[in-house]
Short mmCIF file of C-alpha atoms (C1' of nucleotides) in Angstrom, two decimals:
data_model
loop_
_atom_site.label_atom_id
_atom_site.label_comp_id
_atom_site.label_asym_id
_atom_site.label_seq_id
_atom_site.Cartn_x
_atom_site.Cartn_y
_atom_site.Cartn_z
CA MET M 1 -21.89 -2.14 27.56
CA LYS M 2 -18.56 0.00 27.94
CA SER M 3 -15.49 0.00 25.43
CA LYS M 4 -14.43 -3.64 25.79
CA ASP M 5 -10.60 -3.73 24.95
CA ALA M 6 -9.88 -2.33 21.60
CA PRO M 7 -9.27 1.42 21.94
CA LYS M 8 -11.50 1.86 18.80
CA PRO M 9 -11.03 5.78 18.50
CA ALA M 10 -14.33 7.73 17.67
CA GLY M 11 -12.63 9.53 14.86
CA PRO M 12 -14.24 9.95 11.40
CA LYS M 13 -15.44 7.11 9.69
CA LEU M 14 -13.97 6.29 6.10
CA ALA M 15 -17.53 4.91 5.08
CA GLU M 16 -19.30 7.97 5.97
CA PHE M 17 -17.04 10.54 3.65
CA LEU M 18 -18.73 11.81 0.95
CA CYS M 19 -15.81 12.79 -0.58
CA PHE M 20 -14.49 9.03 -0.20
CA ALA M 21 -17.82 7.90 -1.74
CA ILE M 22 -17.13 10.07 -4.91
CA TYR M 23 -13.38 9.03 -4.80
CA SER M 24 -14.16 5.33 -4.76
CA THR M 25 -17.17 5.43 -7.37
CA ASN M 26 -14.92 7.32 -9.54
CA LEU M 27 -12.45 4.28 -9.32
CA ALA M 28 -15.67 1.71 -9.83
CA TYR M 29 -16.70 3.87 -12.92
CA GLY M 30 -13.22 3.41 -14.39
CA ARG M 31 -13.38 -0.24 -13.90
CA ALA M 32 -16.86 -0.43 -15.40
CA TYR M 33 -16.16 1.32 -18.43
CA LYS M 34 -12.52 -0.31 -19.22
CA PRO M 35 -14.02 -3.03 -21.06
CA ILE M 36 -15.96 -0.83 -23.48
CA LEU M 37 -13.12 1.69 -23.73
CA ASP M 38 -10.80 -0.87 -24.27
CA ALA M 39 -12.82 -2.06 -27.20
CA LEU M 40 -12.60 1.58 -28.55
CA GLY M 41 -8.94 1.75 -27.77
CA LEU M 42 -9.31 4.86 -25.86
CA THR M 43 -8.86 5.76 -22.32
CA TYR M 44 -11.83 7.71 -20.39
CA PRO M 45 -10.15 11.17 -20.50
CA GLN M 46 -9.77 10.61 -24.04
CA TYR M 47 -13.22 9.60 -24.55
CA ILE M 48 -14.75 12.65 -22.61
CA ALA M 49 -12.84 14.73 -24.89
CA ILE M 50 -14.17 13.21 -27.73
CA VAL M 51 -17.63 13.45 -26.49
CA ALA M 52 -17.19 17.06 -25.84
CA LEU M 53 -16.02 17.67 -29.44
CA TRP M 54 -19.06 15.85 -30.78
CA GLU M 55 -21.16 18.47 -28.91
CA GLU M 56 -19.05 21.42 -29.73
CA ASP M 57 -16.24 20.94 -32.41
CA HIS M 58 -13.57 23.39 -33.38
CA GLN M 59 -12.81 24.69 -29.77
CA THR M 60 -9.83 25.97 -28.14
CA VAL M 61 -7.94 23.83 -25.54
CA SER M 62 -9.02 26.33 -22.93
CA SER M 63 -12.73 26.06 -23.81
CA LEU M 64 -12.48 22.56 -23.87
CA GLY M 65 -10.61 22.54 -20.62
CA GLU M 66 -13.39 24.61 -18.87
CA LYS M 67 -15.90 21.86 -19.89
CA LEU M 68 -13.68 18.96 -18.91
CA PHE M 69 -12.53 20.83 -15.46
CA LEU M 70 -9.03 20.17 -16.96
CA GLU M 71 -6.13 22.51 -17.93
CA SER M 72 -3.79 22.77 -20.66
CA ASN M 73 -0.91 20.91 -18.53
CA THR M 74 -3.33 18.01 -18.70
CA LEU M 75 -5.23 18.57 -21.75
CA THR M 76 -2.16 18.87 -24.14
CA PRO M 77 -0.84 15.57 -23.83
CA ILE M 78 -4.09 13.85 -24.03
CA LEU M 79 -5.05 15.95 -27.41
CA LYS M 80 -1.54 15.17 -28.79
CA LYS M 81 -2.17 11.38 -28.05
CA LEU M 82 -5.84 11.78 -30.05
CA GLU M 83 -4.11 13.79 -32.69
CA ALA M 84 -1.40 10.85 -33.10
CA MET M 85 -4.71 8.29 -33.38
CA GLY M 86 -6.03 10.17 -36.10
CA TYR M 87 -9.30 11.29 -34.12
CA VAL M 88 -8.48 14.76 -33.92
CA ARG M 89 -6.87 17.92 -35.62
CA ARG M 90 -4.73 20.73 -33.80
CA GLN M 91 -3.95 23.91 -35.32
CA ARG M 92 -3.11 27.23 -34.40
CA ASP M 93 -5.61 29.94 -34.75
CA ARG M 94 -4.73 32.27 -37.38
CA GLU M 95 -6.53 35.36 -35.72
CA ASP M 96 -4.71 34.59 -32.34
CA GLU M 97 -1.82 32.43 -32.58
CA ARG M 98 -1.64 31.73 -28.78
CA GLN M 99 -4.68 29.57 -29.26
CA VAL M 100 -4.79 26.03 -30.80
CA LEU M 101 -8.01 24.91 -32.37
CA VAL M 102 -9.16 21.42 -31.70
CA SER M 103 -11.37 19.59 -34.43
CA LEU M 104 -12.47 16.13 -34.96
CA THR M 105 -11.31 14.26 -38.06
CA ASP M 106 -13.88 11.87 -39.67
CA SER M 107 -12.25 9.23 -38.04
CA GLY M 108 -13.14 10.78 -34.68
CA ARG M 109 -16.76 11.48 -35.57
CA ARG M 110 -17.31 7.78 -36.88
CA LEU M 111 -16.38 7.04 -33.33
CA ARG M 112 -19.92 7.73 -32.34
CA GLU M 113 -21.42 4.84 -34.00
CA LYS M 114 -19.06 2.40 -32.65
CA GLY M 115 -19.31 2.47 -29.06
CA LEU M 116 -22.75 4.30 -28.14
CA GLY M 117 -24.92 3.52 -26.31
CA MET M 118 -22.42 3.08 -23.73
CA ASN M 119 -24.37 5.22 -20.99
CA LEU M 120 -24.04 2.05 -18.29
CA VAL M 121 -27.48 2.97 -16.78
CA LYS M 122 -28.26 -0.77 -16.46
CA ALA M 123 -24.91 -0.80 -14.22
CA SER M 124 -25.72 1.70 -11.98
CA GLY M 125 -28.75 -0.29 -10.85
CA LEU M 126 -30.73 2.93 -10.62
CA THR M 127 -34.04 3.41 -12.02
CA PRO M 128 -34.10 6.26 -14.55
CA GLU M 129 -35.49 8.85 -11.99
CA GLU M 130 -32.90 7.95 -9.50
CA PHE M 131 -30.13 8.09 -11.89
CA SER M 132 -31.24 11.43 -12.97
CA THR M 133 -31.76 13.03 -9.50
CA MET M 134 -28.46 11.57 -8.65
CA GLN M 135 -27.06 13.32 -11.53
CA LYS M 136 -28.42 16.61 -10.72
CA GLY M 137 -27.35 16.09 -7.44
CA VAL M 138 -23.69 15.27 -8.03
CA VAL M 139 -23.59 17.91 -10.42
CA THR M 140 -24.72 20.78 -8.02
CA LEU M 141 -22.30 19.10 -5.29
CA ARG M 142 -19.57 19.73 -7.65
CA ASP M 143 -20.41 23.27 -8.60
CA ASN M 144 -20.46 23.95 -5.08
CA LEU M 145 -17.20 22.50 -4.38
CA ILE M 146 -15.63 24.46 -7.29
CA LYS M 147 -17.21 27.74 -5.86
CA ALA M 148 -15.98 26.91 -2.22
CA ALA M 149 -12.13 26.19 -3.68
CA ARG M 150 -12.14 29.34 -6.01
CA GLY M 151 -13.17 31.23 -2.76
CA LYS M 152 -10.06 29.86 -0.90
CA LYS M 153 -7.76 31.02 -3.67
CA MET C 1 -37.86 26.15 -35.21
CA LYS C 2 -36.05 23.54 -37.18
CA SER C 3 -32.09 23.16 -37.07
CA LYS C 4 -30.50 26.16 -38.34
CA ASP C 5 -27.20 25.81 -39.46
CA ALA C 6 -24.75 23.98 -37.08
CA PRO C 7 -25.09 20.23 -37.50
CA LYS C 8 -25.36 19.88 -33.72
CA PRO C 9 -25.72 15.77 -33.71
CA ALA C 10 -28.07 14.39 -31.43
CA GLY C 11 -25.23 12.81 -29.70
CA PRO C 12 -24.94 11.85 -25.89
CA LYS C 13 -24.33 15.21 -23.75
CA LEU C 14 -21.43 15.31 -21.37
CA ALA C 15 -23.34 17.24 -19.15
CA GLU C 16 -25.68 14.30 -19.04
CA PHE C 17 -23.35 11.46 -17.98
CA LEU C 18 -23.70 10.23 -14.54
CA CYS C 19 -19.94 9.32 -14.82
CA PHE C 20 -18.74 12.56 -15.94
CA ALA C 21 -20.51 13.80 -12.90
CA ILE C 22 -18.71 11.68 -10.63
CA TYR C 23 -15.34 12.23 -12.55
CA SER C 24 -15.66 16.19 -12.36
CA THR C 25 -16.78 15.94 -8.73
CA ASN C 26 -13.93 14.15 -7.58
CA LEU C 27 -11.57 16.47 -9.28
CA ALA C 28 -13.40 19.26 -7.72
CA TYR C 29 -13.19 17.23 -4.04
CA GLY C 30 -9.36 17.25 -4.64
CA ARG C 31 -9.24 20.81 -5.28
CA ALA C 32 -11.21 21.97 -2.26
CA TYR C 33 -9.12 19.49 -0.06
CA LYS C 34 -5.86 20.51 -1.28
CA PRO C 35 -5.28 23.62 1.08
CA ILE C 36 -6.18 21.49 4.08
CA LEU C 37 -4.38 18.62 3.03
CA ASP C 38 -1.26 20.77 2.20
CA ALA C 39 -1.21 22.23 5.39
CA LEU C 40 -1.03 18.46 6.95
CA GLY C 41 1.58 17.87 4.26
CA LEU C 42 -0.16 14.75 2.86
CA THR C 43 -1.88 13.80 -0.68
CA TYR C 44 -5.57 12.90 -0.56
CA PRO C 45 -4.84 8.71 -1.10
CA GLN C 46 -2.23 8.96 2.10
CA TYR C 47 -4.94 10.78 3.88
CA ILE C 48 -7.66 8.11 3.50
CA ALA C 49 -4.75 5.48 4.10
CA ILE C 50 -4.45 7.06 7.35
CA VAL C 51 -8.02 7.53 8.27
CA ALA C 52 -8.53 3.87 7.54
CA LEU C 53 -5.68 3.07 9.80
CA TRP C 54 -7.54 5.12 12.79
CA GLU C 55 -10.34 2.83 12.25
CA GLU C 56 -8.69 -0.33 12.24
CA ASP C 57 -4.91 -0.31 13.27
CA HIS C 58 -2.36 -3.21 12.43
CA GLN C 59 -4.01 -4.24 8.78
CA THR C 60 -2.44 -5.85 6.20
CA VAL C 61 -1.96 -4.51 2.67
CA SER C 62 -4.40 -6.32 0.97
CA SER C 63 -7.28 -5.73 3.75
CA LEU C 64 -6.58 -1.84 3.58
CA GLY C 65 -6.86 -2.29 -0.09
CA GLU C 66 -10.50 -3.75 0.04
CA LYS C 67 -11.35 -0.77 2.32
CA LEU C 68 -9.71 1.64 -0.09
CA PHE C 69 -10.64 0.18 -3.23
CA LEU C 70 -7.14 -0.16 -4.25
CA GLU C 71 -4.46 -2.91 -4.77
CA SER C 72 -1.15 -3.32 -3.68
CA ASN C 73 0.55 -2.12 -6.69
CA THR C 74 -1.10 1.63 -5.95
CA LEU C 75 -1.16 0.81 -2.17
CA THR C 76 2.55 -0.01 -1.63
CA PRO C 77 4.07 3.12 -3.09
CA ILE C 78 1.88 5.28 -0.91
CA LEU C 79 2.51 3.10 2.29
CA LYS C 80 6.20 3.29 1.64
CA LYS C 81 5.77 7.17 1.36
CA LEU C 82 4.02 7.19 4.54
CA GLU C 83 6.61 5.41 6.20
CA ALA C 84 9.13 7.57 5.16
CA MET C 85 7.15 10.21 6.71
CA GLY C 86 7.17 8.54 9.80
CA TYR C 87 3.43 7.81 10.17
CA VAL C 88 3.23 4.37 9.47
CA ARG C 89 4.97 1.09 10.12
CA ARG C 90 5.27 -1.81 7.79
CA GLN C 91 6.48 -5.20 8.99
CA ARG C 92 6.38 -8.82 7.57
CA ASP C 93 3.86 -10.67 9.67
CA ARG C 94 6.10 -13.46 11.42
CA GLU C 95 2.82 -15.99 10.91
CA ASP C 96 2.64 -15.70 7.16
CA GLU C 97 5.76 -13.97 5.68
CA ARG C 98 3.66 -12.88 2.34
CA GLN C 99 1.78 -10.66 4.32
CA VAL C 100 2.82 -7.13 5.37
CA LEU C 101 1.21 -5.56 8.33
CA VAL C 102 0.66 -1.64 8.31
CA SER C 103 0.37 0.07 11.54
CA LEU C 104 0.12 3.62 12.67
CA THR C 105 3.26 5.16 14.45
CA ASP C 106 2.30 7.83 17.32
CA SER C 107 3.08 10.29 14.74
CA GLY C 108 0.52 8.84 12.61
CA ARG C 109 -2.21 8.93 15.55
CA ARG C 110 -1.48 12.26 16.36
CA LEU C 111 -2.41 13.66 12.68
CA ARG C 112 -6.06 13.06 13.94
CA GLU C 113 -6.05 16.14 16.43
CA LYS C 114 -4.45 18.21 13.78
CA GLY C 115 -6.61 18.54 10.57
CA LEU C 116 -10.10 17.25 11.69
CA GLY C 117 -12.83 18.19 11.13
CA MET C 118 -12.13 18.46 7.65
CA ASN C 119 -15.44 17.43 6.55
CA LEU C 120 -16.32 20.32 4.31
CA VAL C 121 -19.78 19.48 4.94
CA LYS C 122 -20.11 23.36 4.66
CA ALA C 123 -18.53 23.32 1.21
CA SER C 124 -20.94 20.79 -0.18
CA GLY C 125 -23.68 23.32 0.09
CA LEU C 126 -25.83 20.49 1.32
CA THR C 127 -28.08 20.11 4.18
CA PRO C 128 -27.33 17.43 6.47
CA GLU C 129 -30.04 15.38 5.07
CA GLU C 130 -29.11 15.95 1.53
CA PHE C 131 -25.80 15.29 2.47
CA SER C 132 -26.64 11.56 3.93
CA THR C 133 -28.83 10.74 1.13
CA MET C 134 -26.39 11.59 -1.29
CA GLN C 135 -23.63 9.64 0.47
CA LYS C 136 -25.81 6.69 0.74
CA GLY C 137 -26.68 6.93 -2.84
CA VAL C 138 -23.41 7.37 -4.12
CA VAL C 139 -22.25 4.42 -2.09
CA THR C 140 -24.90 2.34 -3.60
CA LEU C 141 -23.94 3.46 -7.15
CA ARG C 142 -20.40 2.43 -6.38
CA ASP C 143 -21.35 -0.97 -4.99
CA ASN C 144 -23.71 -1.78 -8.12
CA LEU C 145 -20.83 -0.88 -10.72
CA ILE C 146 -18.27 -2.82 -8.63
CA LYS C 147 -20.84 -6.08 -8.95
CA ALA C 148 -21.46 -5.04 -12.44
CA ALA C 149 -17.50 -4.93 -13.26
CA ARG C 150 -17.02 -8.32 -11.51
CA GLY C 151 -19.52 -9.80 -13.83
CA LYS C 152 -17.83 -8.64 -17.02
CA LYS C 153 -14.62 -10.08 -15.88
"C1'" DT A 1 5.98 -35.76 2.01
"C1'" DG A 2 6.88 -33.42 -2.50
"C1'" DC A 3 5.55 -30.04 -5.27
"C1'" DG A 4 2.54 -27.65 -8.57
"C1'" DA A 5 -1.28 -24.23 -7.83
"C1'" DT A 6 -2.40 -20.27 -5.29
"C1'" DT A 7 -1.90 -16.20 -2.51
"C1'" DT A 8 0.35 -11.76 -1.24
"C1'" DA A 9 3.23 -8.08 -2.18
"C1'" DA A 10 5.98 -5.52 -4.86
"C1'" DT A 11 7.97 -3.79 -9.72
"C1'" DC A 12 7.74 -1.69 -14.10
"C1'" DG A 13 5.49 0.84 -17.80
"C1'" DC A 14 1.86 3.85 -19.10
"C1'" DA A 15 -1.75 7.46 -18.68
"C1'" DT A 16 -3.57 10.81 -16.41
"C1'" DA A 17 -4.02 15.37 -12.62
"C1'" DC A 18 -1.53 19.24 -11.11
"C1'" DG A 19 1.72 22.76 -9.38
"C1'" DA A 20 5.29 25.57 -10.92
"C1'" DC A 21 7.70 27.27 -14.68
"C1'" DT A 22 8.37 28.91 -19.73
"C1'" DT A 23 7.31 30.27 -24.28
"C1'" DA A 24 5.02 32.86 -27.60
"C1'" DT A 25 1.56 36.04 -28.47
"C1'" DC A 26 -1.39 39.85 -27.88
"C1'" DT A 27 -3.22 44.21 -25.32
"C1'" DG A 28 -3.54 48.57 -23.43
"C1'" DT A 29 -1.81 52.55 -22.72
"C1'" DA A 30 1.65 56.27 -21.90
"C1'" DT I 1 4.45 52.76 -31.38
"C1'" DA I 2 7.16 50.62 -27.58
"C1'" DC I 3 6.64 47.89 -24.14
"C1'" DA I 4 4.83 46.03 -19.30
"C1'" DG I 5 1.68 43.01 -18.26
"C1'" DA I 6 -1.80 39.69 -19.37
"C1'" DT I 7 -3.15 35.39 -21.75
"C1'" DA I 8 -2.72 30.72 -24.04
"C1'" DA I 9 -0.63 26.81 -24.67
"C1'" DG I 10 2.95 23.88 -23.56
"C1'" DT I 11 7.00 21.54 -20.70
"C1'" DC I 12 8.52 19.06 -16.50
"C1'" DG I 13 8.40 17.09 -12.05
"C1'" DT I 14 5.88 14.31 -8.76
"C1'" DA I 15 2.10 11.34 -7.09
"C1'" DT I 16 -1.73 8.43 -8.25
"C1'" DG I 17 -4.25 4.22 -10.66
"C1'" DC I 18 -3.68 0.02 -12.73
"C1'" DG I 19 -2.71 -4.00 -16.01
"C1'" DA I 20 1.34 -7.27 -16.27
"C1'" DT I 21 4.59 -9.40 -14.34
"C1'" DT I 22 7.55 -11.46 -10.77
"C1'" DA I 23 9.20 -13.14 -6.24
"C1'" DA I 24 8.65 -15.17 -2.19
"C1'" DA I 25 5.66 -17.99 0.94
"C1'" DT I 26 1.99 -21.15 1.73
"C1'" DC I 27 -1.44 -24.32 0.53
"C1'" DG I 28 -3.47 -28.78 -1.09
"C1'" DC I 29 -3.50 -32.98 -2.27
"C1'" DA I 30 -1.41 -37.04 -5.03
#
DNA sequence: TGCGATTTAATCGCATACGACTTATCTGTA
DNA sequence: TACAGATAAGTCGTATGCGATTAAATCGCA
């Protein structure tokens, strides 16, 4: 059975790209979380910023950025919005005026009760073991990519 | 060893979220691909659109969108840019004027030789088996999420 | 056959990401 | 101590994603 009529080049297949699997899964997560986040009035990046602050309050922008893999150019507008919504406080560090310390307000802390357990483990369709294995694998992948990207720079 | 002084609430940990693993890995992929894509003068979404067209040329916007998990509101501007760059052609379907058919130009087809094998398997730090397992697992996750999101709507 | 419902692409506004740059502050050292 | 260089946050421009809406074409059925 040779080639019939369509040329169908033997190029790379989108469906086999790991990068595309990650990319499209990220889009899918966004859509799956949307209804829950809408109820909280937050976007996904706003939400993870809040989660990071639950874990460790009173952080600088760059320390927060390291945890979220974002830099000030992306994070600052998000934090300003959260400030406008009354969930965080931003204040210059007295010790080093270059830095800005970000802290949760009571209102921001109260968000914890409202929307959570929003872990979406169910929607993943994975067993807890699979979930955990996948999670660890993806994190390893991420860290390898970061390392590789750093090397290129 | 009880709690010492920091309140450290027992909330969800960012590092354990699968959604965050996917989100941050997507960012990491973007950074890892950047140097290669810059050399081609393409962004990542532009690139995957081209790959999808290598696989199946002469598609409608919505058929392309199904493969890329994007809709016309996102895809149209990307396709117009690719058209302006001379890599694709966009023409109304004579049979059904609502549809727009997207095809690669010779220039678009030639991109295949230029930047590829850009699979980044190396940078992933995974063995081929791990790579393949991960890829399949993430795709399953994505499809489950899509299904779950559809149910909510 | 006529016309309301549906389908398809496109437009618009908002919220990220991010490279390039700016501004303010701090640090190390001559 | 003065000042070049480093550092932190922020600004700006460009390119996605995506909800809401619009415009054009087609469909379905009374």
